[in-house]
CSV table of C-alpha atoms and ligand atoms in Angstrom, one decimal:
chain,number,residue,atom,x,y,z
Z,698,MET,CA,0.0,0.1,0.7
Z,699,PRO,CA,1.5,3.5,-0.7
Z,700,ARG,CA,2.6,5.2,1.4
Z,701,VAL,CA,0.2,7.8,2.0
Z,702,ARG,CA,-2.1,5.7,2.1
Z,703,ARG,CA,-1.1,3.4,5.0
Z,704,LEU,CA,-0.3,6.7,6.7
Z,705,LEU,CA,-4.5,7.6,6.9
Z,706,LYS,CA,-5.2,3.8,7.7
Z,707,GLU,CA,-3.2,3.3,10.6
Z,708,LEU,CA,-3.5,7.2,12.3
Z,709,THR,CA,-7.6,7.2,11.9
Z,710,ASN,CA,-7.6,3.1,12.2
Z,711,ALA,CA,-5.4,3.5,16.1
Z,712,HIS,CA,-7.9,4.4,18.5
Z,713,GLY,CA,-7.8,7.8,21.0
Z,714,PRO,CA,-10.6,9.3,22.6
Z,715,THR,CA,-9.9,12.8,23.7
Z,716,GLY,CA,-7.7,12.3,27.0
Z,717,PHE,CA,-6.3,9.3,26.0
Z,718,GLU,CA,-4.4,10.1,22.9
Z,719,GLY,CA,-1.9,8.0,23.9
Z,720,PRO,CA,-1.0,5.5,20.6
Z,721,VAL,CA,-1.7,8.1,18.0
Z,722,ARG,CA,1.2,10.1,20.1
Z,723,ALA,CA,3.2,6.8,19.4
Z,724,ILE,CA,2.0,6.8,15.7
Z,725,MET,CA,3.5,10.8,15.2
Z,726,ARG,CA,6.3,10.5,17.5
Z,727,ARG,CA,7.4,7.4,14.5
Z,728,GLU,CA,6.7,10.2,12.2
Z,729,LEU,CA,7.8,13.0,12.4
Z,730,SER,CA,11.3,11.2,14.6
Z,731,PRO,CA,13.4,10.9,10.9
Z,732,LEU,CA,12.2,14.8,10.1
Z,733,VAL,CA,12.6,17.1,12.8
Z,734,SER,CA,15.6,18.4,15.1
Z,735,ASP,CA,13.4,17.8,18.8
Z,736,MET,CA,10.1,17.0,20.5
Z,737,LYS,CA,8.9,17.9,23.6
Z,738,THR,CA,5.4,17.8,24.9
Z,739,ASP,CA,3.2,19.9,26.9
Z,740,GLY,CA,2.2,19.1,30.4
Z,741,VAL,CA,-0.7,17.6,29.1
Z,742,GLY,CA,0.7,15.3,26.2
Z,743,SER,CA,0.1,17.6,23.1
Z,744,LEU,CA,3.8,16.6,20.5
Z,745,ILE,CA,5.0,19.6,20.0
Z,746,ALA,CA,7.6,18.5,16.9
Z,747,HIS,CA,10.3,21.3,15.8
Z,748,LEU,CA,11.9,22.4,12.2
Z,749,VAL,CA,14.7,24.1,12.1
Z,750,GLY,CA,14.7,26.3,9.1
Z,751,SER,CA,17.2,29.1,7.5
Z,752,ALA,CA,16.3,30.9,10.4
Z,753,GLU,CA,15.5,30.9,13.7
Z,754,SER,CA,12.3,33.0,13.4
Z,755,PRO,CA,9.6,33.9,13.2
Z,756,ARG,CA,8.0,30.6,14.3
Z,757,VAL,CA,5.1,28.9,12.6
Z,758,MET,CA,2.8,26.9,14.3
Z,759,LEU,CA,0.9,23.7,11.9
Z,760,SER,CA,-1.3,22.7,15.2
Z,761,ALA,CA,-4.1,19.1,14.0
Z,762,HIS,CA,-5.7,17.6,16.9
Z,763,MET,CA,-5.1,14.3,17.7
Z,764,ASP,CA,-7.9,12.9,20.0
Z,765,GLU,CA,-11.5,11.0,17.8
Z,766,LEU,CA,-14.5,11.7,19.9
Z,767,GLY,CA,-15.3,8.8,22.3
Z,768,MET,CA,-15.8,7.7,25.3
Z,769,LEU,CA,-15.6,6.3,29.2
Z,770,VAL,CA,-16.7,4.4,31.7
Z,771,LYS,CA,-18.8,5.6,33.9
Z,772,TYR,CA,-20.1,2.8,35.7
Z,773,ILE,CA,-21.4,-1.2,35.4
Z,774,THR,CA,-24.6,-3.2,35.4
Z,775,PRO,CA,-25.5,-5.4,38.2
Z,776,GLU,CA,-25.7,-7.4,35.4
Z,777,GLY,CA,-22.1,-6.3,33.0
Z,778,PHE,CA,-23.9,-3.8,31.4
Z,779,VAL,CA,-21.0,-0.7,30.6
Z,780,LYS,CA,-22.6,2.9,31.8
Z,781,PHE,CA,-20.4,4.9,29.5
Z,782,GLN,CA,-20.2,9.3,30.6
Z,783,THR,CA,-19.4,11.2,26.0
Z,784,LEU,CA,-16.6,12.9,25.1
Z,785,GLY,CA,-16.7,15.9,22.7
Z,786,GLY,CA,-20.0,16.2,20.1
Z,787,TRP,CA,-22.0,12.7,20.2
Z,788,LEU,CA,-25.5,12.7,18.4
Z,789,ASP,CA,-27.1,10.9,20.1
Z,790,GLN,CA,-28.5,8.4,17.0
Z,791,GLY,CA,-24.9,8.2,15.9
Z,792,ILE,CA,-24.0,6.7,19.2
Z,793,ILE,CA,-27.1,3.9,18.7
Z,794,ASN,CA,-26.0,0.3,17.7
Z,795,GLN,CA,-22.4,0.8,16.4
Z,796,ARG,CA,-18.7,-1.2,17.6
Z,797,TYR,CA,-16.5,-0.1,20.0
Z,798,VAL,CA,-13.9,-0.8,22.0
Z,799,ILE,CA,-12.9,-0.7,25.4
Z,800,LEU,CA,-9.6,-0.1,25.9
Z,801,THR,CA,-8.8,-1.8,29.4
Z,802,ARG,CA,-5.9,-3.0,31.7
Z,803,LYS,CA,-6.8,-6.0,29.3
Z,804,GLY,CA,-6.0,-5.0,26.3
Z,805,THR,CA,-8.9,-4.6,24.0
Z,806,VAL,CA,-12.9,-5.6,24.3
Z,807,GLN,CA,-15.2,-5.7,22.0
Z,808,GLY,CA,-19.4,-3.7,22.6
Z,809,VAL,CA,-22.5,-2.6,20.7
Z,810,THR,CA,-24.4,-0.1,21.7
Z,811,GLY,CA,-27.7,-2.2,22.4
Z,812,LEU,CA,-31.0,-0.6,20.1
Z,813,LYS,CA,-33.8,-3.0,21.9
Z,814,THR,CA,-35.7,-4.7,18.9
Z,815,PRO,CA,-38.9,-3.2,16.1
Z,816,HIS,CA,-41.2,-6.1,17.9
Z,817,VAL,CA,-41.7,-5.2,20.3
Z,818,MET,CA,-41.7,-1.7,19.9
Z,819,SER,CA,-45.3,0.8,19.9
Z,820,ALA,CA,-45.4,2.2,16.7
Z,821,GLU,CA,-45.0,5.7,18.9
Z,822,ASP,CA,-42.2,4.4,20.5
Z,823,ARG,CA,-40.7,3.4,17.1
Z,824,ALA,CA,-40.9,7.1,16.1
Z,825,LYS,CA,-38.3,8.6,18.9
Z,826,ALA,CA,-34.9,8.9,18.7
Z,827,MET,CA,-33.3,7.1,21.8
Z,828,LYS,CA,-32.0,9.0,24.9
Z,829,ARG,CA,-27.9,8.6,25.4
Z,830,ASP,CA,-29.1,8.9,29.4
Z,831,HIS,CA,-31.1,5.2,27.9
Z,832,MET,CA,-27.9,3.7,26.7
Z,833,PHE,CA,-25.3,0.6,27.6
Z,834,ILE,CA,-22.6,-0.9,26.0
Z,835,ASP,CA,-23.0,-5.2,25.9
Z,836,VAL,CA,-19.2,-6.2,26.3
Z,837,GLY,CA,-21.1,-10.0,26.6
Z,838,ALA,CA,-20.7,-9.9,30.3
Z,839,THR,CA,-22.7,-12.5,31.9
Z,840,SER,CA,-22.6,-10.1,35.6
Z,841,SER,CA,-20.4,-6.7,37.4
Z,842,ASP,CA,-17.6,-9.1,39.0
Z,843,ASP,CA,-17.7,-11.0,35.5
Z,844,ALA,CA,-16.8,-7.1,32.9
Z,845,LYS,CA,-14.1,-6.4,35.9
Z,846,GLY,CA,-12.2,-9.1,36.6
Z,847,ARG,CA,-12.6,-11.2,33.6
Z,848,LEU,CA,-12.4,-8.4,31.0
Z,849,GLY,CA,-11.3,-5.7,33.9
Z,850,ILE,CA,-13.3,-3.4,32.6
Z,851,ARG,CA,-12.3,-0.2,35.3
Z,852,PRO,CA,-15.0,3.6,35.6
Z,853,GLY,CA,-12.3,5.9,33.6
Z,854,ASP,CA,-11.4,3.1,31.2
Z,855,PRO,CA,-11.9,5.1,27.2
Z,856,ILE,CA,-14.0,4.0,24.4
Z,857,ALA,CA,-13.4,3.8,21.1
Z,858,PRO,CA,-15.9,4.2,17.9
Z,859,ASP,CA,-15.2,0.8,16.2
Z,860,SER,CA,-14.8,1.2,12.6
Z,861,THR,CA,-12.2,0.7,9.9
Z,862,PHE,CA,-10.9,2.5,7.0
Z,863,VAL,CA,-11.1,1.7,3.8
Z,864,GLN,CA,-10.8,2.8,0.2
Z,865,LEU,CA,-14.4,3.7,-0.9
Z,866,ASN,CA,-14.9,1.3,-3.7
Z,867,GLY,CA,-10.8,1.9,-5.6
Z,868,GLY,CA,-11.4,5.3,-6.7
Z,869,LYS,CA,-9.8,8.7,-4.6
Z,870,LEU,CA,-12.1,8.5,-1.7
Z,871,TYR,CA,-11.8,6.8,1.5
Z,872,MET,CA,-14.1,5.8,4.1
Z,873,GLY,CA,-13.4,5.6,8.4
Z,874,LYS,CA,-13.1,6.8,11.9
Z,875,ALA,CA,-11.6,10.0,13.5
Z,876,PHE,CA,-10.6,12.1,10.0
Z,877,ASP,CA,-11.9,14.3,12.7
Z,878,ASP,CA,-8.5,15.2,12.7
Z,879,ARG,CA,-6.3,12.1,12.1
Z,880,VAL,CA,-6.6,13.7,8.5
Z,881,GLY,CA,-4.8,16.8,9.4
Z,882,LEU,CA,-2.9,14.2,10.9
Z,883,ALA,CA,-1.6,12.7,8.5
Z,884,ALA,CA,-0.9,16.3,6.7
Z,885,MET,CA,1.5,17.3,9.2
Z,886,ILE,CA,3.5,14.5,8.9
Z,887,GLU,CA,4.0,14.8,4.9
Z,888,VAL,CA,4.4,19.1,5.0
Z,889,ILE,CA,7.0,18.3,7.2
Z,890,ARG,CA,8.1,15.4,5.0
Z,891,SER,CA,8.3,17.5,2.8
Z,892,LEU,CA,9.7,20.7,4.2
Z,893,ASN,CA,12.8,18.8,4.9
Z,894,GLU,CA,13.9,18.4,2.0
Z,895,ARG,CA,13.1,22.5,1.0
Z,896,ARG,CA,12.8,24.0,4.9
Z,897,PRO,CA,11.7,26.9,5.1
Z,898,PRO,CA,13.6,30.7,5.8
Z,899,ASN,CA,11.5,30.3,9.7
Z,900,SER,CA,11.5,28.1,12.5
Z,901,THR,CA,7.9,25.6,12.2
Z,902,PHE,CA,7.0,23.7,14.6
Z,903,ALA,CA,4.4,20.6,14.2
Z,904,VAL,CA,1.6,20.3,17.5
Z,905,ALA,CA,0.4,17.5,17.7
Z,906,THR,CA,-2.5,18.3,20.1
Z,907,VAL,CA,-5.0,16.8,22.7
Z,908,GLN,CA,-8.5,17.2,24.2
Z,909,GLU,CA,-9.5,19.8,21.1
Z,910,GLU,CA,-13.5,17.9,20.9
Z,911,ILE,CA,-13.9,19.1,25.0
Z,912,GLY,CA,-12.4,22.3,24.5
Z,913,LEU,CA,-9.4,22.7,22.3
Z,914,ARG,CA,-7.8,22.5,25.8
Z,915,GLY,CA,-3.6,20.9,24.9
Z,916,ALA,CA,-4.0,23.8,21.2
Z,917,GLN,CA,-4.4,26.5,24.2
Z,918,THR,CA,-1.1,24.7,25.9
Z,919,SER,CA,0.9,24.3,23.0
Z,920,SER,CA,0.6,27.4,21.7
Z,921,TYR,CA,1.7,28.9,25.3
Z,922,GLN,CA,4.5,26.7,25.0
Z,923,VAL,CA,5.9,27.5,21.5
Z,924,ARG,CA,5.0,31.3,21.1
Z,925,PRO,CA,4.2,31.2,17.9
Z,926,ASP,CA,4.5,33.5,14.8
Z,927,ILE,CA,1.6,32.4,12.9
Z,928,GLY,CA,-0.6,29.7,13.5
Z,929,ILE,CA,-2.1,27.4,11.2
Z,930,ASN,CA,-5.0,25.0,11.9
Z,931,LEU,CA,-5.5,22.1,9.6
Z,932,GLU,CA,-9.3,20.2,10.1
Z,933,ALA,CA,-11.4,18.5,8.7
Z,934,GLY,CA,-14.0,20.9,7.0
Z,935,VAL,CA,-17.3,20.4,6.7
Z,936,ALA,CA,-18.5,19.2,3.9
Z,937,ALA,CA,-21.7,19.9,2.5
Z,938,ASP,CA,-22.6,17.7,-1.1
Z,939,TYR,CA,-24.5,15.1,0.2
Z,940,PRO,CA,-28.1,14.9,0.5
Z,941,GLY,CA,-30.3,16.4,3.0
Z,942,ILE,CA,-27.7,19.7,3.5
Z,943,SER,CA,-28.3,22.7,2.3
Z,944,SER,CA,-25.1,25.4,1.7
Z,945,ASP,CA,-26.3,27.7,3.9
Z,946,GLU,CA,-25.2,25.2,6.5
Z,947,ALA,CA,-21.5,24.2,5.0
Z,948,GLN,CA,-20.2,24.8,1.5
Z,949,GLU,CA,-17.8,22.7,1.2
Z,950,ARG,CA,-17.4,18.8,-1.5
Z,951,LEU,CA,-15.8,16.5,-2.2
Z,952,GLY,CA,-13.1,17.1,-5.0
Z,953,ASP,CA,-13.3,20.9,-4.7
Z,954,GLY,CA,-9.4,21.3,-3.0
Z,955,PRO,CA,-9.0,22.4,0.4
Z,956,GLY,CA,-10.7,24.5,2.5
Z,957,ILE,CA,-10.1,27.7,4.0
Z,958,PHE,CA,-12.7,28.7,7.0
Z,959,LEU,CA,-13.3,32.0,7.3
Z,960,HIS,CA,-15.9,31.9,9.6
Z,961,ASP,CA,-17.4,29.4,13.0
Z,962,ALA,CA,-17.6,29.8,16.4
Z,963,SER,CA,-14.3,29.9,17.5
Z,964,MET,CA,-12.6,31.9,15.0
Z,965,LEU,CA,-12.2,34.5,11.9
Z,966,PRO,CA,-9.4,34.1,10.4
Z,967,ASN,CA,-6.9,37.1,9.7
Z,968,LEU,CA,-7.6,38.7,6.4
Z,969,LYS,CA,-4.0,38.7,4.9
Z,970,LEU,CA,-3.4,35.2,6.1
Z,971,ARG,CA,-6.3,34.4,3.9
Z,972,ASP,CA,-4.9,36.7,1.1
Z,973,PHE,CA,-1.6,35.2,1.3
Z,974,VAL,CA,-2.5,31.6,1.2
Z,975,VAL,CA,-5.2,32.7,-1.9
Z,976,GLU,CA,-2.7,33.8,-3.3
Z,977,VAL,CA,-0.4,31.2,-3.1
Z,978,ALA,CA,-2.7,28.7,-4.0
Z,979,GLN,CA,-3.5,30.1,-7.2
Z,980,ALA,CA,0.2,30.7,-7.9
Z,981,ARG,CA,0.5,27.1,-7.7
Z,982,GLY,CA,-3.0,25.8,-9.8
Z,983,ILE,CA,-4.6,23.9,-6.4
Z,984,PRO,CA,-8.1,24.7,-6.3
Z,985,VAL,CA,-9.6,25.7,-2.9
Z,986,GLN,CA,-13.1,26.8,-1.3
Z,987,PHE,CA,-14.0,28.7,1.7
Z,988,GLU,CA,-16.3,27.3,4.5
Z,989,VAL,CA,-18.5,29.8,6.4
Z,990,LEU,CA,-20.0,28.6,9.4
Z,991,SER,CA,-22.3,29.4,12.3
Z,992,GLY,CA,-21.2,27.3,15.2
Z,993,TYR,CA,-18.5,24.4,15.0
Z,994,GLY,CA,-14.6,24.6,17.3
Z,995,GLU,CA,-11.4,24.6,16.3
Z,996,ASP,CA,-8.1,24.9,17.8
Z,997,GLY,CA,-7.2,28.0,15.5
Z,998,ALA,CA,-8.7,30.1,17.8
Z,999,GLU,CA,-6.6,29.3,21.3
Z,1000,VAL,CA,-3.5,29.7,19.1
Z,1001,GLN,CA,-4.8,32.7,17.4
Z,1002,ARG,CA,-5.5,34.0,21.5
Z,1003,SER,CA,-2.3,32.6,22.8
Z,1004,HIS,CA,-0.2,35.4,24.6
Z,1005,GLU,CA,-1.0,39.3,23.0
Z,1006,GLY,CA,-2.7,37.5,20.1
Z,1007,VAL,CA,-0.6,35.8,16.8
Z,1008,PRO,CA,-2.3,36.0,13.2
Z,1009,SER,CA,-4.2,32.5,12.2
Z,1010,ILE,CA,-6.3,30.5,9.8
Z,1011,ASN,CA,-7.7,27.7,9.5
Z,1012,ILE,CA,-7.1,25.0,6.5
Z,1013,THR,CA,-9.3,21.7,6.0
Z,1014,VAL,CA,-9.9,18.2,4.3
Z,1015,PRO,CA,-13.0,18.6,3.4
Z,1016,VAL,CA,-14.7,14.8,5.4
Z,1017,ARG,CA,-18.4,13.7,5.0
Z,1018,TYR,CA,-20.4,12.9,8.0
Z,1019,LEU,CA,-18.3,13.9,10.7
Z,1020,HIS,CA,-18.3,12.7,14.3
Z,1021,ASN,CA,-19.9,9.5,13.7
Z,1022,HIS,CA,-18.0,6.6,12.6
Z,1023,ASN,CA,-17.5,6.1,9.5
Z,1024,GLY,CA,-16.3,9.8,7.4
Z,1025,VAL,CA,-15.7,9.7,4.2
Z,1026,MET,CA,-12.8,12.2,2.7
Z,1027,ASN,CA,-11.2,12.5,-1.6
Z,1028,ARG,CA,-7.3,12.2,-1.3
Z,1029,GLU,CA,-6.9,14.7,-4.3
Z,1030,ASP,CA,-8.0,17.8,-1.4
Z,1031,PHE,CA,-5.5,16.4,0.8
Z,1032,ASN,CA,-2.7,16.1,-1.7
Z,1033,GLY,CA,-3.9,19.6,-2.6
Z,1034,ALA,CA,-3.9,20.8,0.8
Z,1035,VAL,CA,-0.1,19.2,2.0
Z,1036,GLU,CA,0.9,21.6,-1.3
Z,1037,LEU,CA,-1.2,24.3,-0.4
Z,1038,VAL,CA,0.4,24.4,3.6
Z,1039,SER,CA,3.7,23.1,2.4
Z,1040,GLU,CA,4.5,26.3,0.2
Z,1041,VAL,CA,2.8,28.6,2.6
Z,1042,ILE,CA,5.3,27.8,5.4
Z,1043,ARG,CA,8.1,27.9,3.0
Z,1044,ARG,CA,7.1,32.2,1.7
Z,1045,MET,CA,6.9,32.4,5.1
Z,1046,ASP,CA,10.4,35.0,6.1
Z,1047,ALA,CA,10.9,37.4,8.1
Z,1048,LYS,CA,9.7,40.0,6.2
Z,1049,THR,CA,6.3,38.1,5.2
Z,1050,VAL,CA,5.1,37.5,8.8
Z,1051,ALA,CA,6.7,41.0,10.1
Z,1052,ASP,CA,3.6,42.5,7.1
Z,1053,LEU,CA,0.9,40.3,7.8
Z,1054,ARG,CA,1.5,41.0,11.7
Z,1055,SER,CA,1.3,45.1,10.9
Z,1056,PHE,CA,-2.7,46.5,11.2
Z,1057,ASP,CA,-0.3,49.8,9.9
T,22,LIG,CO1,-11.5,18.3,14.6
């Protein structure tokens, strides 16, 4: 399997629910370590890799988050069913009747969020969506003691969606879980690989953050450590090119290139930086698209308001069906994002960054 597809497969199949990003961090460490001069972590587990360019400054922070939507074990019922606390923005109907893995001290435990059969439901009940408070994970245990003893399940153990990566019917589309934001991490690795071959006139920090899905926490701590002059966040964009979703909700389409957020609930990009990115895209013949969302939230917002403020932008690879067990992305959009971000960073010398940071 070619390198990038293998990387996306490994990153999306890895289990890293919010707060439990260890398996993803291990992949990032392995991939980035041959390409950068040093790596460290912040106090909550974000990985910060430093690529030294031909100049020590400006400092460019490239970020993407390692965590995915998940859960943790709340308690086990006397009958051996697992009750859970959700982590991140789940939809109730996205949780139910799906496969999960619980990561225990004894290894991986498989289970399913059981859903009552319609055979026994009234017409009224069939029309209702089940609420998460009533859900549980069936791990095939015979009792609470069986779940704790034989399977090793303890309160606080992380739970991740169980869904595997596939190339969708041989085409350019890939299907899998956690493209939000493993697609950003894979792009970050490829950008650093490119910058390692042709060094930029700056210091670039590739930061794989933790705990984005519950409030951008790792981006806050890591941006304080990095002290960037410019922030570029890589995320999964909201594709709106399938039945039942409208351009009023989101505007990105698979295959139309990387996206640039112009508005989301967490931040506005720096417009000079937007124009700079668009100019680079045009010069390189890379198609780009724009996204204006009323909701959402992303790590760029924390980078932007760290220290005395940092011109920042959020660049995406569009993904369908985010925050569910299966998303769909287009490989061409990924390639475009990697080339665009590599070229943008390669043009970020002291003069360019000083101009981007000037409000005169
Ligand atoms: Co995300």
